[in-house]
PDB file of C-alpha atoms in Angstrom:
ATOM      1  CA  MET W   5     103.491 110.505 105.882  1.00  0.00           C
ATOM      2  CA  LYS W   6     104.178 107.736 108.419  1.00  0.00           C
ATOM      3  CA  THR W   7     100.547 107.901 109.620  1.00  0.00           C
ATOM      4  CA  ILE W   8      99.235 107.314 106.089  1.00  0.00           C
ATOM      5  CA  GLN W   9     101.584 104.332 105.608  1.00  0.00           C
ATOM      6  CA  TYR W  10     100.538 102.933 108.986  1.00  0.00           C
ATOM      7  CA  LYS W  11      96.805 103.310 108.176  1.00  0.00           C
ATOM      8  CA  THR W  12      97.324 101.701 104.771  1.00  0.00           C
ATOM      9  CA  LEU W  13      99.156  98.790 106.362  1.00  0.00           C
ATOM     10  CA  VAL W  14      96.445  98.262 108.995  1.00  0.00           C
ATOM     11  CA  ALA W  15      93.665  98.494 106.376  1.00  0.00           C
ATOM     12  CA  THR W  16      95.429  95.977 104.136  1.00  0.00           C
ATOM     13  CA  PHE W  17      95.930  93.620 107.076  1.00  0.00           C
ATOM     14  CA  LEU W  18      92.238  93.825 108.091  1.00  0.00           C
ATOM     15  CA  ILE W  19      91.035  93.234 104.539  1.00  0.00           C
ATOM     16  CA  ALA W  20      93.303  90.205 104.284  1.00  0.00           C
ATOM     17  CA  ILE W  21      91.991  88.764 107.560  1.00  0.00           C
ATOM     18  CA  LEU W  22      88.376  89.323 106.555  1.00  0.00           C
ATOM     19  CA  GLY W  23      88.960  87.806 103.122  1.00  0.00           C
ATOM     20  CA  VAL W  24      90.527  84.673 104.592  1.00  0.00           C
ATOM     21  CA  SER W  25      88.036  84.172 107.369  1.00  0.00           C
ATOM     22  CA  CYS W  26      84.821  84.823 105.378  1.00  0.00           C
ATOM     23  CA  SER W  27      84.007  81.428 103.980  1.00  0.00           C
ATOM     24  CA  ASP W  28      80.875  79.315 104.128  1.00  0.00           C
ATOM     25  CA  ASP W  29      82.783  76.251 102.975  1.00  0.00           C
ATOM     26  CA  ASP W  30      83.218  73.847 105.888  1.00  0.00           C
ATOM     27  CA  SER W  31      84.451  70.981 103.681  1.00  0.00           C
ATOM     28  CA  ASN W  32      88.057  71.884 104.433  1.00  0.00           C
ATOM     29  CA  ASN W  33      87.646  71.689 108.185  1.00  0.00           C
ATOM     30  CA  MET W  34      91.175  71.440 109.541  1.00  0.00           C
ATOM     31  CA  MET W  35      90.021  70.084 112.902  1.00  0.00           C
ATOM     32  CA  ASP W  36      90.195  66.470 111.701  1.00  0.00           C
ATOM     33  CA  ASN W  37      93.839  65.600 112.210  1.00  0.00           C
ATOM     34  CA  GLU W  38      93.553  61.848 111.781  1.00  0.00           C
ATOM     35  CA  PRO W  39      95.621  60.395 108.927  1.00  0.00           C
ATOM     36  CA  ASP W  40      93.715  59.110 105.923  1.00  0.00           C
ATOM     37  CA  PHE W  41      94.950  55.657 104.930  1.00  0.00           C
ATOM     38  CA  SER W  42      92.215  54.985 102.420  1.00  0.00           C
ATOM     39  CA  GLY W  43      93.108  54.698  98.785  1.00  0.00           C
ATOM     40  CA  THR W  44      96.057  53.254  96.945  1.00  0.00           C
ATOM     41  CA  TYR W  45      99.564  54.487  97.589  1.00  0.00           C
ATOM     42  CA  MET W  46     102.355  54.267  95.072  1.00  0.00           C
ATOM     43  CA  GLN W  47     106.046  54.844  95.478  1.00  0.00           C
ATOM     44  CA  GLN W  48     107.040  58.036  93.664  1.00  0.00           C
ATOM     45  CA  ASP W  49     110.740  58.406  94.361  1.00  0.00           C
ATOM     46  CA  GLN W  50     113.764  56.524  95.630  1.00  0.00           C
ATOM     47  CA  MET W  51     116.617  58.301  97.336  1.00  0.00           C
ATOM     48  CA  GLY W  52     118.432  55.734  99.424  1.00  0.00           C
ATOM     49  CA  ARG W  53     121.610  57.541  98.503  1.00  0.00           C
ATOM     50  CA  PRO W  54     121.144  61.234  97.732  1.00  0.00           C
ATOM     51  CA  ALA W  55     122.310  62.411  94.310  1.00  0.00           C
ATOM     52  CA  ILE W  56     122.729  58.902  92.870  1.00  0.00           C
ATOM     53  CA  ASN W  57     119.230  58.870  91.366  1.00  0.00           C
ATOM     54  CA  THR W  58     119.692  62.474  90.232  1.00  0.00           C
ATOM     55  CA  VAL W  59     123.047  61.904  88.523  1.00  0.00           C
ATOM     56  CA  PHE W  60     122.848  58.356  87.205  1.00  0.00           C
ATOM     57  CA  VAL W  61     119.231  57.953  86.093  1.00  0.00           C
ATOM     58  CA  SER W  62     118.263  59.689  82.867  1.00  0.00           C
ATOM     59  CA  SER W  63     115.155  61.859  82.923  1.00  0.00           C
ATOM     60  CA  GLY W  64     113.363  59.400  80.625  1.00  0.00           C
ATOM     61  CA  ASN W  65     113.946  56.554  83.103  1.00  0.00           C
ATOM     62  CA  LYS W  66     113.144  58.383  86.377  1.00  0.00           C
ATOM     63  CA  ASP W  67     109.604  57.052  86.775  1.00  0.00           C
ATOM     64  CA  ALA W  68     110.585  53.477  85.940  1.00  0.00           C
ATOM     65  CA  PHE W  69     113.613  53.578  88.241  1.00  0.00           C
ATOM     66  CA  ASN W  70     111.647  55.099  91.114  1.00  0.00           C
ATOM     67  CA  THR W  71     109.048  52.349  90.990  1.00  0.00           C
ATOM     68  CA  THR W  72     111.434  49.416  90.466  1.00  0.00           C
ATOM     69  CA  THR W  73     111.751  46.981  93.333  1.00  0.00           C
ATOM     70  CA  PRO W  74     115.261  47.349  94.766  1.00  0.00           C
ATOM     71  CA  SER W  75     116.032  43.657  94.231  1.00  0.00           C
ATOM     72  CA  ASN W  76     115.590  44.226  90.469  1.00  0.00           C
ATOM     73  CA  MET W  77     117.462  47.522  90.207  1.00  0.00           C
ATOM     74  CA  GLY W  78     120.986  46.163  89.785  1.00  0.00           C
ATOM     75  CA  ALA W  79     120.121  43.941  86.836  1.00  0.00           C
ATOM     76  CA  MET W  80     117.992  46.610  85.186  1.00  0.00           C
ATOM     77  CA  TYR W  81     120.174  49.700  85.647  1.00  0.00           C
ATOM     78  CA  GLN W  82     123.801  48.674  86.254  1.00  0.00           C
ATOM     79  CA  SER W  83     124.773  48.996  82.600  1.00  0.00           C
ATOM     80  CA  ALA W  84     123.260  52.484  82.273  1.00  0.00           C
ATOM     81  CA  PHE W  85     124.929  53.539  85.536  1.00  0.00           C
ATOM     82  CA  GLN W  86     128.296  52.273  84.279  1.00  0.00           C
ATOM     83  CA  THR W  87     127.877  54.175  81.008  1.00  0.00           C
ATOM     84  CA  GLN W  88     127.086  57.345  82.971  1.00  0.00           C
ATOM     85  CA  LEU W  89     130.021  56.802  85.356  1.00  0.00           C
ATOM     86  CA  MET W  90     132.431  56.459  82.438  1.00  0.00           C
ATOM     87  CA  ALA W  91     130.962  59.579  80.814  1.00  0.00           C
ATOM     88  CA  LEU W  92     131.495  61.524  84.040  1.00  0.00           C
ATOM     89  CA  ASN W  93     134.979  60.131  84.677  1.00  0.00           C
ATOM     90  CA  PRO W  94     136.527  58.537  81.559  1.00  0.00           C
ATOM     91  CA  GLY W  95     139.709  57.811  83.541  1.00  0.00           C
ATOM     92  CA  TYR W  96     137.878  55.755  86.191  1.00  0.00           C
ATOM     93  CA  THR W  97     139.700  52.550  87.081  1.00  0.00           C
ATOM     94  CA  THR W  98     138.845  51.816  90.714  1.00  0.00           C
ATOM     95  CA  ASN W  99     137.757  53.964  93.623  1.00  0.00           C
ATOM     96  CA  ALA W 100     138.805  54.337  97.255  1.00  0.00           C
ATOM     97  CA  LEU W 101     136.844  51.172  98.026  1.00  0.00           C
ATOM     98  CA  GLY W 102     138.822  49.230  95.408  1.00  0.00           C
ATOM     99  CA  LEU W 103     135.709  48.759  93.268  1.00  0.00           C
ATOM    100  CA  ASP W 104     136.024  48.658  89.491  1.00  0.00           C
ATOM    101  CA  ALA W 105     133.364  50.380  87.386  1.00  0.00           C
ATOM    102  CA  ALA W 106     131.112  47.322  86.986  1.00  0.00           C
ATOM    103  CA  THR W 107     131.175  46.454  90.693  1.00  0.00           C
ATOM    104  CA  PHE W 108     130.746  50.047  91.841  1.00  0.00           C
ATOM    105  CA  THR W 109     127.785  50.708  89.536  1.00  0.00           C
ATOM    106  CA  THR W 110     126.165  47.455  90.636  1.00  0.00           C
ATOM    107  CA  VAL W 111     126.270  48.816  94.195  1.00  0.00           C
ATOM    108  CA  LEU W 112     124.965  52.218  93.080  1.00  0.00           C
ATOM    109  CA  ALA W 113     122.177  50.870  90.884  1.00  0.00           C
ATOM    110  CA  THR W 114     120.501  49.218  93.862  1.00  0.00           C
ATOM    111  CA  ASP W 115     119.419  52.472  95.500  1.00  0.00           C
ATOM    112  CA  VAL W 116     118.928  51.334  99.072  1.00  0.00           C
ATOM    113  CA  LEU W 117     120.657  52.447 102.205  1.00  0.00           C
ATOM    114  CA  GLY W 118     122.190  49.549 104.086  1.00  0.00           C
ATOM    115  CA  VAL W 119     122.143  49.633 107.856  1.00  0.00           C
ATOM    116  CA  SER W 120     124.506  47.955 110.271  1.00  0.00           C
ATOM    117  CA  THR W 121     122.673  46.848 113.390  1.00  0.00           C
ATOM    118  CA  THR W 122     125.832  45.808 115.182  1.00  0.00           C
ATOM    119  CA  GLY W 123     128.535  48.271 114.165  1.00  0.00           C
ATOM    120  CA  THR W 124     129.228  51.860 113.258  1.00  0.00           C
ATOM    121  CA  THR W 125     126.488  53.666 111.385  1.00  0.00           C
ATOM    122  CA  THR W 126     128.109  55.752 108.680  1.00  0.00           C
ATOM    123  CA  PHE W 127     127.986  56.394 104.971  1.00  0.00           C
ATOM    124  CA  PHE W 128     131.781  56.165 104.722  1.00  0.00           C
ATOM    125  CA  ASP W 129     134.405  57.031 107.299  1.00  0.00           C
ATOM    126  CA  GLY W 130     137.455  55.525 105.599  1.00  0.00           C
ATOM    127  CA  THR W 131     136.937  52.148 107.257  1.00  0.00           C
ATOM    128  CA  ASN W 132     133.200  51.530 107.486  1.00  0.00           C
ATOM    129  CA  VAL W 133     131.394  51.754 104.167  1.00  0.00           C
ATOM    130  CA  LEU W 134     127.677  52.166 103.517  1.00  0.00           C
ATOM    131  CA  THR W 135     126.710  50.827 106.943  1.00  0.00           C
ATOM    132  CA  GLY W 136     123.966  53.410 107.280  1.00  0.00           C
ATOM    133  CA  ARG W 137     123.988  57.142 107.448  1.00  0.00           C
ATOM    134  CA  ALA W 138     124.525  59.487 110.337  1.00  0.00           C
ATOM    135  CA  LEU W 139     123.036  62.966 109.969  1.00  0.00           C
ATOM    136  CA  ALA W 140     126.460  64.585 109.973  1.00  0.00           C
ATOM    137  CA  ASP W 141     127.840  62.306 107.227  1.00  0.00           C
ATOM    138  CA  ASP W 142     128.873  64.357 104.206  1.00  0.00           C
ATOM    139  CA  VAL W 143     127.155  62.089 101.706  1.00  0.00           C
ATOM    140  CA  ILE W 144     127.772  64.256  98.654  1.00  0.00           C
ATOM    141  CA  ASP W 145     131.524  64.497  99.341  1.00  0.00           C
ATOM    142  CA  VAL W 146     131.694  60.714  99.793  1.00  0.00           C
ATOM    143  CA  GLU W 147     129.872  60.121  96.519  1.00  0.00           C
ATOM    144  CA  LEU W 148     132.093  62.616  94.685  1.00  0.00           C
ATOM    145  CA  LEU W 149     135.198  60.992  96.182  1.00  0.00           C
ATOM    146  CA  LEU W 150     134.068  57.524  95.101  1.00  0.00           C
ATOM    147  CA  ILE W 151     133.232  58.708  91.584  1.00  0.00           C
ATOM    148  CA  PHE W 152     136.189  61.015  90.914  1.00  0.00           C
ATOM    149  CA  GLY W 153     138.842  60.338  93.583  1.00  0.00           C
ATOM    150  CA  GLY W 154     140.495  57.304  92.021  1.00  0.00           C
ATOM    151  CA  PRO W 155     142.033  54.380  93.908  1.00  0.00           C
ATOM    152  CA  ASP W 156     143.467  56.445  96.757  1.00  0.00           C
ATOM    153  CA  GLY W 157     140.883  59.255  96.806  1.00  0.00           C
ATOM    154  CA  THR W 158     143.333  61.948  95.690  1.00  0.00           C
ATOM    155  CA  ALA W 159     142.695  62.130  91.938  1.00  0.00           C
ATOM    156  CA  ASN W 160     140.649  65.024  90.540  1.00  0.00           C
ATOM    157  CA  SER W 161     140.832  66.975  93.787  1.00  0.00           C
ATOM    158  CA  GLY W 162     138.670  69.765  92.374  1.00  0.00           C
ATOM    159  CA  LEU W 163     135.826  67.294  91.851  1.00  0.00           C
ATOM    160  CA  THR W 164     135.869  65.353  95.127  1.00  0.00           C
ATOM    161  CA  SER W 165     134.113  67.874  97.342  1.00  0.00           C
ATOM    162  CA  ASP W 166     131.162  70.227  97.146  1.00  0.00           C
ATOM    163  CA  ASN W 167     133.100  72.429  99.618  1.00  0.00           C
ATOM    164  CA  VAL W 168     130.246  72.474 102.105  1.00  0.00           C
ATOM    165  CA  SER W 169     132.031  71.314 105.224  1.00  0.00           C
ATOM    166  CA  ALA W 170     129.218  71.488 107.773  1.00  0.00           C
ATOM    167  CA  ASN W 171     125.531  72.010 108.264  1.00  0.00           C
ATOM    168  CA  ASP W 172     124.557  75.651 108.713  1.00  0.00           C
ATOM    169  CA  LYS W 173     123.111  74.792 112.126  1.00  0.00           C
ATOM    170  CA  ALA W 174     124.194  72.150 114.617  1.00  0.00           C
ATOM    171  CA  PHE W 175     122.137  68.978 114.864  1.00  0.00           C
ATOM    172  CA  LEU W 176     120.252  68.404 118.095  1.00  0.00           C
ATOM    173  CA  THR W 177     121.468  65.788 120.573  1.00  0.00           C
ATOM    174  CA  SER W 178     117.958  64.423 121.156  1.00  0.00           C
ATOM    175  CA  PHE W 179     114.958  63.572 118.988  1.00  0.00           C
ATOM    176  CA  PRO W 180     114.141  64.877 116.375  1.00  0.00           C
ATOM    177  CA  TYR W 181     117.907  65.499 115.943  1.00  0.00           C
ATOM    178  CA  LEU W 182     117.449  67.786 112.947  1.00  0.00           C
ATOM    179  CA  ALA W 183     118.285  71.440 113.454  1.00  0.00           C
ATOM    180  CA  SER W 184     115.339  73.788 113.622  1.00  0.00           C
ATOM    181  CA  PRO W 185     114.699  75.793 110.453  1.00  0.00           C
ATOM    182  CA  TRP W 186     116.049  79.278 110.206  1.00  0.00           C
TER     183      TRP W 186
END
């Protein structure tokens, strides 16, 4: 029985190899590894802050939002973001940054990631706020805390964390820094 299964497996493997390698089409030659910069490129998505675009931009506005110049985003989307924030958290007054709904959604609507060139790089560590993003920063927990945590970060405790406390693999200490895939 095992011999028949083994022969079937080998035959299937050989047929697959022959089927893949028998092609007269050289137009897809993978030997040319040079990047192709010809053509017109268009921005398709913005994700300066993960989940903000997903949560605060309606599906009907995704394409427009994703192609809006960041300097125009606040004026164009702040009101819609504030409406969505108040729908998510009707009891919102201020957050752990002391920002009221209008101020907070103005910050959110401009979906860019600020970077501090002279100080700590972090999404939010209790002191430094939106000064960049370190790989280990728990961005989703910070966003949930700022949306649902109230003025001192303790309100709605069941909504202020995704309960994922660490990456499944440690980040590397040298470039490319990201953990290898499973």
